[in-house]
Coordinates of C-alpha atoms in Angstrom, one line a residue:
M232 CA -57.1 89.2 41.7
T233 CA -57.5 89.2 37.9
T234 CA -54.9 91.0 36.0
A235 CA -56.2 93.4 33.4
I236 CA -55.3 92.3 29.8
T237 CA -54.3 94.9 27.2
L238 CA -55.6 94.2 23.8
D239 CA -53.4 95.5 20.9
A240 CA -55.0 95.7 17.4
E241 CA -53.3 96.0 14.0
P242 CA -55.1 96.0 10.7
R243 CA -53.7 93.5 8.2
L244 CA -54.2 92.5 4.6
G245 CA -55.7 95.8 3.6
G246 CA -57.9 95.8 6.7
L247 CA -59.7 92.6 6.0
V248 CA -58.0 91.0 9.1
C249 CA -57.5 92.6 12.5
G250 CA -54.4 91.2 14.2
L251 CA -55.0 91.0 18.0
S252 CA -52.3 90.4 20.6
S253 CA -51.5 91.1 24.3
P254 CA -48.2 91.5 26.3
G255 CA -47.2 88.2 27.9
R256 CA -49.1 85.0 27.1
P257 CA -52.5 85.5 28.9
A258 CA -55.1 82.7 28.9
L259 CA -57.5 82.7 26.0
T260 CA -60.4 82.4 28.4
E261 CA -59.2 85.4 30.4
L262 CA -59.0 87.4 27.2
G263 CA -62.6 86.4 26.3
A264 CA -63.9 87.3 29.8
Q265 CA -62.4 90.8 29.6
H266 CA -62.7 91.6 25.9
G267 CA -65.3 89.3 24.3
P268 CA -67.6 92.1 23.0
S269 CA -64.7 94.1 21.7
I270 CA -63.3 91.1 19.8
R271 CA -66.7 90.5 18.2
E272 CA -66.9 94.2 17.2
R273 CA -63.5 94.0 15.5
V274 CA -64.5 90.8 13.6
V275 CA -67.7 92.5 12.3
G276 CA -65.8 95.7 11.5
H277 CA -63.0 94.0 9.5
G278 CA -64.3 90.7 8.5
A279 CA -61.9 88.5 10.4
A280 CA -59.5 88.6 13.4
L281 CA -56.3 86.7 14.0
L282 CA -55.4 86.2 17.7
S283 CA -51.8 85.3 18.5
G284 CA -50.0 84.6 21.7
Y285 CA -52.7 83.3 24.0
E286 CA -52.7 80.1 26.1
W287 CA -55.3 77.4 25.7
T288 CA -55.1 73.7 26.5
D289 CA -58.3 71.8 26.0
W290 CA -61.8 71.7 24.5
N291 CA -63.2 73.4 27.5
D292 CA -61.1 76.4 26.9
L293 CA -62.3 76.6 23.3
D294 CA -65.9 76.1 24.2
A295 CA -65.7 78.8 26.9
F296 CA -64.0 81.3 24.6
V297 CA -66.6 80.9 21.8
K298 CA -69.4 81.5 24.4
Q299 CA -67.6 84.6 25.8
V300 CA -67.3 86.2 22.3
V301 CA -70.6 85.3 20.6
G302 CA -72.5 82.4 22.3
S303 CA -72.7 78.6 22.3
P304 CA -71.1 76.6 19.5
L305 CA -73.5 75.0 16.9
D306 CA -73.9 71.5 15.7
Y307 CA -72.9 70.7 12.1
T308 CA -76.0 69.8 10.1
E309 CA -76.7 69.0 6.4
R310 CA -73.1 68.2 6.1
S311 CA -70.9 68.5 3.0
S312 CA -67.4 68.2 4.3
P313 CA -65.9 65.2 6.2
R314 CA -65.3 66.3 9.8
T315 CA -64.6 64.6 13.1
E316 CA -66.5 65.9 16.1
L317 CA -63.9 66.1 18.9
H318 CA -66.1 67.7 21.6
P319 CA -69.7 69.1 21.4
G320 CA -69.5 71.9 18.9
V321 CA -65.7 71.5 18.2
F322 CA -64.7 69.7 15.0
T323 CA -61.7 69.1 12.8
A324 CA -61.7 71.9 10.2
T325 CA -61.9 69.2 7.5
D326 CA -60.7 65.6 7.0
H327 CA -60.0 66.2 3.3
P328 CA -56.5 65.0 2.3
P329 CA -53.7 67.5 2.8
T330 CA -52.7 67.4 -0.9
E331 CA -56.1 68.9 -1.9
E332 CA -56.9 72.6 -2.1
I333 CA -60.2 73.6 -0.6
F334 CA -61.9 76.3 -2.7
L335 CA -63.2 79.5 -1.1
H336 CA -66.7 79.2 0.3
T337 CA -69.0 80.7 3.0
E338 CA -69.9 78.0 5.6
Q339 CA -73.3 76.3 5.1
S340 CA -74.7 79.1 3.0
Y341 CA -76.8 76.4 1.3
N342 CA -78.7 75.8 4.6
L343 CA -81.8 77.8 5.6
T344 CA -80.0 78.5 8.9
V345 CA -76.3 79.6 8.7
P346 CA -73.5 80.2 11.2
R347 CA -72.7 83.8 11.7
Y348 CA -69.1 83.2 13.0
L349 CA -66.4 80.6 12.5
F350 CA -63.6 80.1 15.1
F351 CA -60.5 78.3 13.8
F352 CA -58.2 77.0 16.5
C353 CA -54.7 76.0 15.4
R354 CA -53.2 73.4 17.7
Q355 CA -50.3 72.7 15.3
G356 CA -49.3 74.7 12.3
A357 CA -48.1 72.9 9.2
P358 CA -44.3 72.9 8.4
E359 CA -45.2 73.9 4.8
G360 CA -48.3 75.3 3.2
G361 CA -51.8 75.0 4.8
A362 CA -52.6 78.7 4.7
N363 CA -56.2 79.7 5.5
R364 CA -57.4 81.4 2.4
L365 CA -59.8 84.3 2.8
A366 CA -61.8 86.4 0.4
D367 CA -63.9 89.5 1.1
C368 CA -67.3 88.5 -0.3
R369 CA -68.5 92.1 -0.1
A370 CA -65.8 93.0 -2.6
V371 CA -66.6 89.9 -4.7
H372 CA -70.2 91.0 -4.9
D373 CA -69.2 94.5 -6.0
A374 CA -66.6 93.2 -8.6
L375 CA -68.8 90.6 -10.4
P376 CA -70.5 91.6 -13.6
R377 CA -73.8 93.4 -12.7
E378 CA -75.9 91.3 -15.0
V379 CA -74.6 88.1 -13.2
V380 CA -75.3 89.5 -9.7
E381 CA -78.7 90.8 -10.7
R382 CA -79.9 87.5 -12.2
F383 CA -78.8 85.3 -9.4
D384 CA -80.0 87.8 -6.8
R385 CA -83.4 87.7 -8.5
E386 CA -83.7 84.0 -9.2
G387 CA -81.2 82.2 -6.9
Y388 CA -79.4 79.1 -8.0
L389 CA -80.1 75.3 -8.0
L390 CA -77.9 72.9 -6.0
V391 CA -78.1 69.2 -6.9
R392 CA -76.4 66.7 -4.6
N393 CA -76.0 63.0 -5.3
F394 CA -75.1 60.7 -2.4
L395 CA -73.5 57.6 -4.0
P396 CA -71.4 54.8 -2.4
G397 CA -67.7 55.6 -2.5
L398 CA -68.1 59.2 -3.7
G399 CA -68.0 61.7 -0.9
L400 CA -70.3 61.6 2.0
T401 CA -73.2 59.1 2.2
W402 CA -76.7 60.4 2.9
Q403 CA -76.4 58.9 6.3
Q404 CA -73.3 61.0 7.1
A405 CA -74.7 64.1 5.5
F406 CA -78.0 64.0 7.4
G407 CA -76.8 62.3 10.6
T408 CA -79.3 59.5 10.5
E409 CA -79.9 55.9 9.2
D410 CA -83.6 56.6 8.9
P411 CA -84.9 57.6 5.4
E412 CA -88.1 59.0 6.9
R413 CA -86.1 61.4 9.1
V414 CA -84.3 62.6 5.9
R415 CA -87.6 63.1 4.1
R416 CA -88.9 65.2 7.0
Y417 CA -85.8 67.3 7.2
C418 CA -85.9 68.0 3.5
A419 CA -89.6 68.8 3.6
D420 CA -89.0 71.3 6.4
N421 CA -86.0 72.9 4.7
G422 CA -87.2 73.4 1.1
I423 CA -85.3 70.4 -0.4
E424 CA -86.6 67.9 -2.9
V425 CA -85.3 64.4 -2.1
E426 CA -85.5 61.3 -4.2
W427 CA -84.2 57.8 -3.6
L428 CA -83.0 56.7 -7.1
S429 CA -81.9 53.4 -5.6
E430 CA -81.2 52.0 -2.2
D431 CA -77.8 53.6 -2.0
H432 CA -78.3 56.6 -4.4
V433 CA -80.1 59.6 -3.0
Q434 CA -80.5 62.9 -4.9
T435 CA -81.4 66.2 -3.4
R436 CA -82.4 69.4 -5.2
Q437 CA -82.7 72.8 -3.6
V438 CA -82.9 76.4 -4.8
R439 CA -81.0 78.9 -2.6
W440 CA -80.3 82.6 -2.6
A441 CA -77.0 84.0 -3.8
V442 CA -76.8 87.5 -2.1
A443 CA -77.1 88.3 1.6
T444 CA -77.4 91.6 3.3
H445 CA -75.4 91.9 6.5
P446 CA -77.8 92.4 9.5
E447 CA -75.5 94.9 11.2
T448 CA -73.5 96.7 8.5
G449 CA -76.1 96.6 5.7
A450 CA -73.4 95.5 3.2
K451 CA -74.3 93.1 0.4
S452 CA -72.3 90.0 0.2
W453 CA -71.8 87.2 -2.4
F454 CA -73.0 84.5 0.0
N455 CA -73.5 81.2 -1.7
H456 CA -72.0 77.8 -2.6
M457 CA -72.6 78.2 -6.3
T458 CA -69.0 78.2 -7.3
F459 CA -67.7 75.8 -4.6
F460 CA -70.2 73.1 -5.6
H461 CA -69.9 73.6 -9.3
S462 CA -68.2 70.9 -11.3
S463 CA -65.6 73.4 -12.4
S464 CA -64.2 73.5 -8.9
L465 CA -63.2 69.9 -9.1
N466 CA -59.8 68.7 -10.2
K467 CA -60.0 68.8 -14.0
D468 CA -59.3 65.1 -14.7
L469 CA -61.6 64.0 -11.9
A470 CA -64.4 66.3 -13.2
E471 CA -64.1 64.9 -16.7
L472 CA -64.2 61.4 -15.4
L473 CA -67.3 62.0 -13.2
L474 CA -69.2 63.9 -15.8
E475 CA -68.6 61.3 -18.4
E476 CA -69.7 58.5 -16.0
Y477 CA -72.7 60.3 -14.3
G478 CA -73.6 63.4 -16.3
P479 CA -73.9 66.9 -15.0
R480 CA -76.9 66.1 -12.7
G481 CA -75.5 62.8 -11.4
I482 CA -72.1 63.8 -9.9
P483 CA -71.9 64.4 -6.1
T484 CA -72.5 68.1 -6.3
N485 CA -73.2 70.6 -9.1
T486 CA -75.0 73.9 -9.5
F487 CA -77.3 75.4 -12.1
H488 CA -79.5 78.3 -12.8
A489 CA -82.7 78.1 -10.7
D490 CA -84.6 76.8 -13.7
G491 CA -82.2 73.9 -14.1
T492 CA -80.3 75.2 -17.1
E493 CA -76.5 75.0 -17.0
I494 CA -74.5 78.1 -16.1
A495 CA -72.6 79.4 -19.1
P496 CA -68.8 78.9 -19.1
D497 CA -68.0 82.6 -19.2
V498 CA -70.2 83.1 -16.1
V499 CA -68.5 80.3 -14.3
E500 CA -65.1 81.8 -15.2
A501 CA -66.3 85.2 -13.9
L502 CA -67.3 83.6 -10.6
H503 CA -63.9 81.9 -10.2
A504 CA -62.1 85.2 -11.0
G505 CA -64.2 87.1 -8.5
Y506 CA -62.9 84.9 -5.7
R507 CA -59.4 84.5 -7.1
D508 CA -58.9 88.3 -7.5
H509 CA -59.8 88.9 -3.8
Q510 CA -58.0 85.9 -2.2
V511 CA -55.5 86.5 0.6
D512 CA -53.6 83.9 2.6
V513 CA -53.4 83.9 6.4
T514 CA -50.9 81.5 7.9
C515 CA -52.1 80.2 11.3
R516 CA -49.2 79.2 13.6
T517 CA -49.4 77.0 16.6
G518 CA -51.8 78.5 19.2
D519 CA -53.4 81.1 16.9
V520 CA -57.1 81.6 16.7
L521 CA -58.7 82.9 13.5
I522 CA -62.3 84.3 13.8
V523 CA -64.2 84.9 10.6
D524 CA -67.5 86.7 10.0
N525 CA -69.0 84.1 7.8
L526 CA -71.5 86.6 6.3
S527 CA -68.7 88.8 5.0
V528 CA -65.7 86.6 4.3
A529 CA -65.2 83.3 2.5
H530 CA -62.6 80.8 3.6
G531 CA -60.6 77.9 2.0
R532 CA -57.4 76.1 2.5
A533 CA -54.1 75.7 0.6
P534 CA -52.5 72.2 0.4
F535 CA -50.0 71.4 3.1
V536 CA -47.3 69.0 4.3
P537 CA -48.4 67.3 7.5
P538 CA -48.6 67.5 10.4
R539 CA -51.3 70.2 10.9
E540 CA -54.1 70.3 13.4
L541 CA -56.9 72.9 12.9
F542 CA -60.2 72.8 14.7
V543 CA -63.4 74.7 14.0
S544 CA -66.4 75.9 16.0
M545 CA -69.4 77.6 14.4
A546 CA -71.7 79.9 16.4
D547 CA -74.6 82.3 16.3
A548 CA -77.2 80.7 14.0
L549 CA -79.0 83.1 11.6
S550 CA -82.0 82.4 9.4
W551 CA -81.7 83.4 5.8
E552 CA -84.9 85.5 6.4
R553 CA -82.7 87.9 8.3
L554 CA -80.3 88.2 5.4
R555 CA -82.8 89.2 2.7
P556 CA -85.0 92.3 2.2
V557 CA -88.4 91.7 3.8
E558 CA -90.2 91.6 0.4
R559 CA -87.8 89.0 -0.9
T560 CA -87.5 86.2 1.8
A561 CA -89.5 83.6 -0.1
L562 CA -87.3 80.9 -1.7
P563 CA -86.4 82.1 -5.2
G564 CA -88.1 80.1 -8.0
G565 CA -90.8 78.7 -5.7
A566 CA -90.0 75.9 -3.3
V567 CA -87.0 74.2 -4.7
G568 CA -86.8 74.2 -8.5
H569 CA -86.0 71.2 -10.6
A570 CA -82.9 69.6 -12.0
G571 CA -84.6 67.7 -14.9

């Protein structure tokens, strides 16, 4: 006979995160079976939920829990972060070195189809550092200068990526194929201009939206990779070195206005300040599960001292067409814009 599990909820960090716990140490899958819809409702209502004190042992538990709460985990396509797939739909959160901070971002917002929810499973918490950084993108949207929001909402922004040997992901890793023709087809289907500048140097250019409307709450959110991919988010010394060597349109990633002009320094600083002013840190301890509504809350990572093991699953794919007003679903600036 299944024992009924009590779910205790406590708002944290100004209500952005809902802390969830239960007496004893019930199995995570039992919690999901009994309270899956309620957990999802709390994630949507707050923006994130931190589950503490539940037992889980293997990938099957994680896969089952994601399905119980929101549906099947998604694959990781059009990649930008180095990750290792551990089980279908379960990845390392990132393989970036622990000494590096990861700037706040909303997962895969540069794709035409985005994950609605992120599940972070902490198998081992770091002895020092490693906080999951969160920011309420609804509050960021409301705090940014109106003229900045209105221009990017109207025009979108341009993302330029360069896949170069020894600098970040290769085009084969990013697109999951060794076949250039498959890359060309994917780009054609997803509003991306692609150009082989040499055998090993591929450049992509895509114009994407900056503001999303939440399909359930109706709240507007600053939902983009404009700041994350901008050269200003790199280590200062590294940025200077790369820009001197490759120029602003030749580095691994950079962002611009949709017409290809550079974003003014004061606007870049305002974007950074918008995230910085709304950043909060959540420390995941061994066994914790952090669920994030990707449409409402950005995530990042503080540097840490190893060991630390954090896994991620993404779920509930949404087309950008569901995140824009009906009259404004066409790609801003036409198909993809230009970097030259």
